[in-house]
Tab-separated table of C-alpha atoms in Angstrom:
chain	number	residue	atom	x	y	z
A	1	UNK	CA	25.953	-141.816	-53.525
A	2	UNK	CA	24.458	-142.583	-50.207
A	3	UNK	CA	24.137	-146.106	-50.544
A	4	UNK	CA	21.769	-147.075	-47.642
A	5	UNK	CA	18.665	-148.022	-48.865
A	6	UNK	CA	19.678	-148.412	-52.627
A	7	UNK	CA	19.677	-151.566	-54.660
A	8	UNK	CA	22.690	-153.220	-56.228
A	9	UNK	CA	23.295	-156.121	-58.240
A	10	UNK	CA	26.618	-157.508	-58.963
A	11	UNK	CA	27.756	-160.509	-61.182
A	12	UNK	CA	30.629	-162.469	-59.961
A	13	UNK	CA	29.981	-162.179	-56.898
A	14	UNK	CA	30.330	-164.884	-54.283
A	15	UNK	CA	33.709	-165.177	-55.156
A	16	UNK	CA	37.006	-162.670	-55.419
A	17	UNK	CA	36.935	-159.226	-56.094
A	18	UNK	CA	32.627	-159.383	-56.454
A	19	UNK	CA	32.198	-160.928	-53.007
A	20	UNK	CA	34.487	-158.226	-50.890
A	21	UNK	CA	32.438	-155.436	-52.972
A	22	UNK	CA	29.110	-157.231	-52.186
A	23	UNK	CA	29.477	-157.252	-48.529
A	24	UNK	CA	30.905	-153.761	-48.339
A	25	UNK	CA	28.207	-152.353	-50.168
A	26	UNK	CA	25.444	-154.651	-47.617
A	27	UNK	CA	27.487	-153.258	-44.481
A	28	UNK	CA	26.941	-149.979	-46.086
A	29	UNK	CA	23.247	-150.641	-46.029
A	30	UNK	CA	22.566	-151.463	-49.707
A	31	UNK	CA	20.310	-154.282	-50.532
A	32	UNK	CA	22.344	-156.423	-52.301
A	33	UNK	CA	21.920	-158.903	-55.445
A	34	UNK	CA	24.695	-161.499	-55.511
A	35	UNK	CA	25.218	-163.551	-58.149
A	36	UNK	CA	27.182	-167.007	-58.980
A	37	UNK	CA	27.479	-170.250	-60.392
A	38	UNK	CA	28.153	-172.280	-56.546
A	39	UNK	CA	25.259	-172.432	-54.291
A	40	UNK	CA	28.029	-173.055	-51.413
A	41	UNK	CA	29.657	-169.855	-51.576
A	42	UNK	CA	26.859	-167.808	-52.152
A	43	UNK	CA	25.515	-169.709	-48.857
A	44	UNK	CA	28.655	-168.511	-47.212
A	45	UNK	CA	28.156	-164.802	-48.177
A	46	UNK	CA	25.062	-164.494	-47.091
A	47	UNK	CA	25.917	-166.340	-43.516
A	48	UNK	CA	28.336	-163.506	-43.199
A	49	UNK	CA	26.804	-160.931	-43.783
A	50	UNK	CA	23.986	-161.720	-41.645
A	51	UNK	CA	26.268	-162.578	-39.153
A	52	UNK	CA	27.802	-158.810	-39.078
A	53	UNK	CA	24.366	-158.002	-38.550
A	54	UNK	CA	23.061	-156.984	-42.432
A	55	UNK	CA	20.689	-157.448	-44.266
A	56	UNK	CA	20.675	-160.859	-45.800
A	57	UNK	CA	21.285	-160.439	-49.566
A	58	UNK	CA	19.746	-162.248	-52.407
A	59	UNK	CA	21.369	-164.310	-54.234
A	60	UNK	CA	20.711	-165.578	-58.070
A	61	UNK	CA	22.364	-168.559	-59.450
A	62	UNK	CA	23.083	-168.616	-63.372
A	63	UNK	CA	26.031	-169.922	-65.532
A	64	UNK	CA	26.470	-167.005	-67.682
A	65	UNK	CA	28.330	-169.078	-70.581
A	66	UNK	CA	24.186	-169.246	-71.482
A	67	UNK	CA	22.835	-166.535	-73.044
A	68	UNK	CA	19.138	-167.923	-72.285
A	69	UNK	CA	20.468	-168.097	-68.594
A	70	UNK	CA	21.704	-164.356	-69.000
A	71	UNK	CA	18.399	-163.216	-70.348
A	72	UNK	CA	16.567	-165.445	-67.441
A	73	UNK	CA	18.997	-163.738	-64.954
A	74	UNK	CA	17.804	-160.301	-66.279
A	75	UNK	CA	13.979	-161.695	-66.241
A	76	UNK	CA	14.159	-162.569	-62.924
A	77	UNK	CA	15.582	-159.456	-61.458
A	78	UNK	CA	13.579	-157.166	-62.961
A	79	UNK	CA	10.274	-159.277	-61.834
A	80	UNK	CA	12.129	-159.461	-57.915
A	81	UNK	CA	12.662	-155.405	-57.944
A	82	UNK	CA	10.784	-152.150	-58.423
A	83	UNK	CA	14.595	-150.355	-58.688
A	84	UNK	CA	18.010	-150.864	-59.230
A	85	UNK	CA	20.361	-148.095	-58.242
A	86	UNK	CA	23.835	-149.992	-59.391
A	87	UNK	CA	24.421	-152.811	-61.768
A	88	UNK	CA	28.174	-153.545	-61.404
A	89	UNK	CA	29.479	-156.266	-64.162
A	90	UNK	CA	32.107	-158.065	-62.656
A	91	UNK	CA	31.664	-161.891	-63.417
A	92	UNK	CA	34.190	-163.032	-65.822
A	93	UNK	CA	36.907	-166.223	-66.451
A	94	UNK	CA	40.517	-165.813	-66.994
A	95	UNK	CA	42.877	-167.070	-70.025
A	96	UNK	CA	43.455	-170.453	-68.347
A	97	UNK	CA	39.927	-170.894	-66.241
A	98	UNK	CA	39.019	-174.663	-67.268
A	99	UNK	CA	42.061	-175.051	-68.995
A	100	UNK	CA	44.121	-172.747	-71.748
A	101	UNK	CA	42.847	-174.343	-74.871
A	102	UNK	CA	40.337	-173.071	-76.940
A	103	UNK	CA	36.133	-173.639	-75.373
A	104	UNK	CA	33.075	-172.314	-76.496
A	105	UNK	CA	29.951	-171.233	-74.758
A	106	UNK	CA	26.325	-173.175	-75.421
A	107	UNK	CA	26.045	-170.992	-77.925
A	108	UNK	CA	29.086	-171.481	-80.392
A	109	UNK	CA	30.265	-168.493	-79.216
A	110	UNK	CA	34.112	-168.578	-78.001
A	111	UNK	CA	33.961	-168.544	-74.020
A	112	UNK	CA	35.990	-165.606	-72.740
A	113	UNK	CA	34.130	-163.546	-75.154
A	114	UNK	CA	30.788	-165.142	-73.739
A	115	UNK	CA	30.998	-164.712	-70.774
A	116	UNK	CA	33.437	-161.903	-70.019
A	117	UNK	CA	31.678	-159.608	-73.009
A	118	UNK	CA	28.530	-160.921	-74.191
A	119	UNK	CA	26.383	-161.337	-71.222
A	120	UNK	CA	26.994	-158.080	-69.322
A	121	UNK	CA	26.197	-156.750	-72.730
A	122	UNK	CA	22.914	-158.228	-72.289
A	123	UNK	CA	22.322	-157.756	-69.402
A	124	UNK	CA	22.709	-154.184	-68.836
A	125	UNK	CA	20.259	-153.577	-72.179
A	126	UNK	CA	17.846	-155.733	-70.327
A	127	UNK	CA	18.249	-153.942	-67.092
A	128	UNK	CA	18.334	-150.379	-68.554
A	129	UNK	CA	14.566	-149.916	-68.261
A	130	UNK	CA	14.511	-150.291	-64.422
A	131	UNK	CA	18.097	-148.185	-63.726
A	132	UNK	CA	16.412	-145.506	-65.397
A	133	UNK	CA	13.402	-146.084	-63.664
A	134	UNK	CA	15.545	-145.508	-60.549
A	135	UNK	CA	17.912	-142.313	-61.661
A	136	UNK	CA	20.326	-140.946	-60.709
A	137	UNK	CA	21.678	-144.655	-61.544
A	138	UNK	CA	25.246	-146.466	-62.877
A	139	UNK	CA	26.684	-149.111	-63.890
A	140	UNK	CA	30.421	-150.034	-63.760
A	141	UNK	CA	31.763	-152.696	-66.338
A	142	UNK	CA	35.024	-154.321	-64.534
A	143	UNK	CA	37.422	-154.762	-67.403
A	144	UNK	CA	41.127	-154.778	-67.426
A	145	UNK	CA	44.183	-153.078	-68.322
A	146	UNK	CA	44.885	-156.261	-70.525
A	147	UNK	CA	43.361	-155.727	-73.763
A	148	UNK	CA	43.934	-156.804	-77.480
A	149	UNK	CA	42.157	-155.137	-80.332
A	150	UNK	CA	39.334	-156.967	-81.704
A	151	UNK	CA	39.868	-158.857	-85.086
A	152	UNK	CA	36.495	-158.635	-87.232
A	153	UNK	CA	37.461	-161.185	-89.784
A	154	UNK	CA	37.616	-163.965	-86.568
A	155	UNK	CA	36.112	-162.570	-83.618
A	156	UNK	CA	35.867	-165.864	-82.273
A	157	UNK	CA	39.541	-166.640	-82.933
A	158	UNK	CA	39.083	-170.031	-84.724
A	159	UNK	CA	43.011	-169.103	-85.898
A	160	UNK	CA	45.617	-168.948	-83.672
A	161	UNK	CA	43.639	-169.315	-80.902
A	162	UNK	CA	45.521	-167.729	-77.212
A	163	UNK	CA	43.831	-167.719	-73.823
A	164	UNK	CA	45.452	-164.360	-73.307
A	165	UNK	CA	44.614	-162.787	-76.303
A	166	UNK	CA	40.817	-164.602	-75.394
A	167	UNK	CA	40.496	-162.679	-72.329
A	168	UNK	CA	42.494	-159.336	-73.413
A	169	UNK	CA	39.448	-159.065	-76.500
A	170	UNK	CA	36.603	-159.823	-74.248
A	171	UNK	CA	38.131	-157.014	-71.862
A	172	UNK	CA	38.767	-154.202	-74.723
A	173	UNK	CA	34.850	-155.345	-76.203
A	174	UNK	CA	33.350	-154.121	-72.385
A	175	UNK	CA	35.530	-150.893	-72.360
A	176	UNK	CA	33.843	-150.302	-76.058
A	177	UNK	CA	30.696	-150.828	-74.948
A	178	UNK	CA	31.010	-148.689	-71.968
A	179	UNK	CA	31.945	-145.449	-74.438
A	180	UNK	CA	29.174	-146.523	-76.950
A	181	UNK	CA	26.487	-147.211	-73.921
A	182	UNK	CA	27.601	-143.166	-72.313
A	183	UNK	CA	26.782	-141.678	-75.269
A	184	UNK	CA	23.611	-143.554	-75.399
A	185	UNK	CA	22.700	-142.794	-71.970
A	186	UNK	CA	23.620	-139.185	-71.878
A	187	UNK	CA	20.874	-137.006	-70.453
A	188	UNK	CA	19.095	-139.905	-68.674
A	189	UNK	CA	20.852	-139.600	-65.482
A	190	UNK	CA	22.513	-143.417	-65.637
A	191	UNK	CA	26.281	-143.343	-66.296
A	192	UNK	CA	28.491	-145.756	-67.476
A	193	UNK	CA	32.315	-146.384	-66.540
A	194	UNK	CA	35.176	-149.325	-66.663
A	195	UNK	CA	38.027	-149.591	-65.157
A	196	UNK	CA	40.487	-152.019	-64.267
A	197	UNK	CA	40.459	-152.685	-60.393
A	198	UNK	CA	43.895	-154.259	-59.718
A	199	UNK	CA	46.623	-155.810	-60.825
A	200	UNK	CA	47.051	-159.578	-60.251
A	201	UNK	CA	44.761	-159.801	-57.763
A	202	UNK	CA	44.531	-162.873	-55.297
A	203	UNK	CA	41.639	-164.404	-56.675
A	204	UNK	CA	40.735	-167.865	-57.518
A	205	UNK	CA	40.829	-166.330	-61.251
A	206	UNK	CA	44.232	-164.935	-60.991
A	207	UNK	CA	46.008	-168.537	-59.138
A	208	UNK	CA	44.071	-170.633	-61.694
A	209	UNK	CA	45.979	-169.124	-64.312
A	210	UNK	CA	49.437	-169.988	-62.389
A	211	UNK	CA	50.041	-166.531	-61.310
A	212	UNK	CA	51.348	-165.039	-58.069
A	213	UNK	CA	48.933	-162.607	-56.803
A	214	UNK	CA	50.205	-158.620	-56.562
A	215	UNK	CA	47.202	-156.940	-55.466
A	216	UNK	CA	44.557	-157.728	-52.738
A	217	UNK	CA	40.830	-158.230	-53.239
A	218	UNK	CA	40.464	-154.991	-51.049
A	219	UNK	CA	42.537	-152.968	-53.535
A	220	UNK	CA	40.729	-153.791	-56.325
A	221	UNK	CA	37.120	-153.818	-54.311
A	222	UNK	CA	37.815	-149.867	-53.194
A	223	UNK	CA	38.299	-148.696	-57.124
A	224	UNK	CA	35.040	-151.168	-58.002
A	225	UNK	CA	33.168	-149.371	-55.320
A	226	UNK	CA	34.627	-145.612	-56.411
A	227	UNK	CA	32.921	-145.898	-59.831
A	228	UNK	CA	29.662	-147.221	-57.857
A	229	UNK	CA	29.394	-145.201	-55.502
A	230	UNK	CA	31.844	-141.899	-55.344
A	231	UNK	CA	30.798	-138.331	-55.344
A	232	UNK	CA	33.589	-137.644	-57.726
A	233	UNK	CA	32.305	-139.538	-60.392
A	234	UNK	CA	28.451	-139.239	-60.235
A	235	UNK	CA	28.855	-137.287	-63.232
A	236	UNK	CA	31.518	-139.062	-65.249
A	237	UNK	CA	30.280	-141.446	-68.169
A	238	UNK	CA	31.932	-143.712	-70.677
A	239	UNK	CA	35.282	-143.362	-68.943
A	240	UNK	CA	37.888	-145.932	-68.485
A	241	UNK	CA	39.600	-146.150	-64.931
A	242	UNK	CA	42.843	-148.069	-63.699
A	243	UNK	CA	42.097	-148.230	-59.972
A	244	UNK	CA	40.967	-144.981	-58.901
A	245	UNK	CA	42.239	-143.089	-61.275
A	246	UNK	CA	41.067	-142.107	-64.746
A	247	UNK	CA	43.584	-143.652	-68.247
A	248	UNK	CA	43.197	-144.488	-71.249
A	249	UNK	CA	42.653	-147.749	-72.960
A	250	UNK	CA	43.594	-149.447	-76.297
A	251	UNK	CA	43.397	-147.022	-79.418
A	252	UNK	CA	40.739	-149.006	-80.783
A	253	UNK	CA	38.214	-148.558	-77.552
A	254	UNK	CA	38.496	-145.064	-79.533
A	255	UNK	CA	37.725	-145.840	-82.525
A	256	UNK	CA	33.931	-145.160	-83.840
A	257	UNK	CA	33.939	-147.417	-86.858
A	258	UNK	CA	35.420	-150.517	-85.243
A	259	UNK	CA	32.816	-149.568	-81.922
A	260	UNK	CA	29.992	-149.476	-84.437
A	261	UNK	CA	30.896	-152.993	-85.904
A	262	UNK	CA	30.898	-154.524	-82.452
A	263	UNK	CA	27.991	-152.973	-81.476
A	264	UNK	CA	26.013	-154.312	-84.550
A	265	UNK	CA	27.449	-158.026	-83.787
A	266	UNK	CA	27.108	-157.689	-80.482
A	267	UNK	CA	23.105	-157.053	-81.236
A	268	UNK	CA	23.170	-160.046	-83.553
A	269	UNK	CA	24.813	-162.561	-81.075
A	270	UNK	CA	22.242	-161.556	-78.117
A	271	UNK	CA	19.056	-161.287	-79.841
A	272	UNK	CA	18.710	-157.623	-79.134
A	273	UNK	CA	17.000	-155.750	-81.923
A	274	UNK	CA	17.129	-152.817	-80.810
A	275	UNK	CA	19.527	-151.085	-78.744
């Protein structure tokens, strides 16, 4: 995909892995959506990008531990754009971001979950009316190759609670999704992939959780920007990637039944009726 002139909005992305991505895709001549929680970084993105001699991108503040800010998030880029060409997922916390023990979001909902799952859920169903608007379209859900099954009788893990485990569900719940949204999709010209996009990268995600880095941003940026943007994969739906290349995830991403009960919750918990 030709990415001058398209639109693309990406979560996450004033910091880490979503802020390389962001200003590769506005030096590529995109216009970009950036999203975040700190008005100060976002500032500092957009500085320098303009200062490479871009155009300026927009960014949207939200704390997506809301669901009422996700939906507002949605509202407010749909109202700001007559397409979208690329809605990459990518904001998420780790197993230790604001400490290991167990947090919820301002809805009840257990955090890592929340945020890492539950909003991109929503927002892509709120955004799908405008990618397919714009098709040929795509959206890439940044998961991980860390990934625990999902329990149904405690999805929130009230028992036993582990930051790890936390973060490895909410991963394995977008990687789900992504094979349950394909088959949705098919024949409508918007495709739908994960992947994970590095390993330890240095981010302020990976260091909070006490972890020497392995990767670099630009490692994990290039396999982000693959699945948004590659020839190779126009095509491709519902795949999981690690890097550049295709793998496969957890048995139960593979699962129909156990897809089909998150999906259903997953409706509950948002407010989606229909989907």
């Amino acid at each position: 995909m030709n990415m001058n002139g398209k639109t693309v909005f990406i979560t996450g992305s004033t910091d880490g892995v979503g802020r390389y991505v962001a200003a590769q895709l506005a030096a590529a001549g995109a216009t970009v959506l950036i999203h975040g929680r700190d008005r100060a970084r976002a500032g500092s993105l957009i500085a320098e990008i303009r200062a490479q001699g871009y155009a300026e991108p927009i960014f949207y503040q939200a704390d997506l531990s809301s669901l009422d800010t996700a939906r507002a998030l949605a509202q407010a880029v749909l109202a700001g754009h007559k397409r979208l060409d690329v809605f990459i997922s990518n904001a998420g916390i780790g197993s230790r971001t604001q400490g290991p023990e167990r947090q919820t979001s301002a809805d009840g909902h257990e955090l890592r979950f929340a945020v890492n799952y539950l909003a991109g859920f929503l927002l892509a169903y709120r955004l799908l009316p405008l990618l397919k608007a714009s098709a040929p379209s795509r959206i890439v859900n940044v998961a991980s190759l860390g990934q625990h099954p999902i329990d149904f009788d405690d999805v929130m893990i009230t028992r036993g609670y582990n930051g790890n485990r936390a973060y490895a569900q909410s991963k394995l719940a977008q990687i789900m999704f992504t094979i349950d949204l394909a088959s949705e999709l098919k024949g409508s010209a918007v495709t739908v992939n994960s992947l994970h996009p590095a390993t330890y990268m240095n981010t302020t995600m990976v260091r909070q959780g006490g972890i020497t880095p392995i990767s670099t941003v630009e490692q994990g940026g290039e396999a982000i920007l693959h699945l948004a943007a590659g020839e190779d994969v126009a095509d491709k739906s519902g795949l999981f990637f690690n890097g550049l290349h295709q793998a496969q995830a957890n048995p139960q991403a593979y699962d129909a039944a156990a897809r089909s009960r998150l999906h259903k919750l997953s409706l509950a918990l948002t407010g989606l009726t229909a989907a």
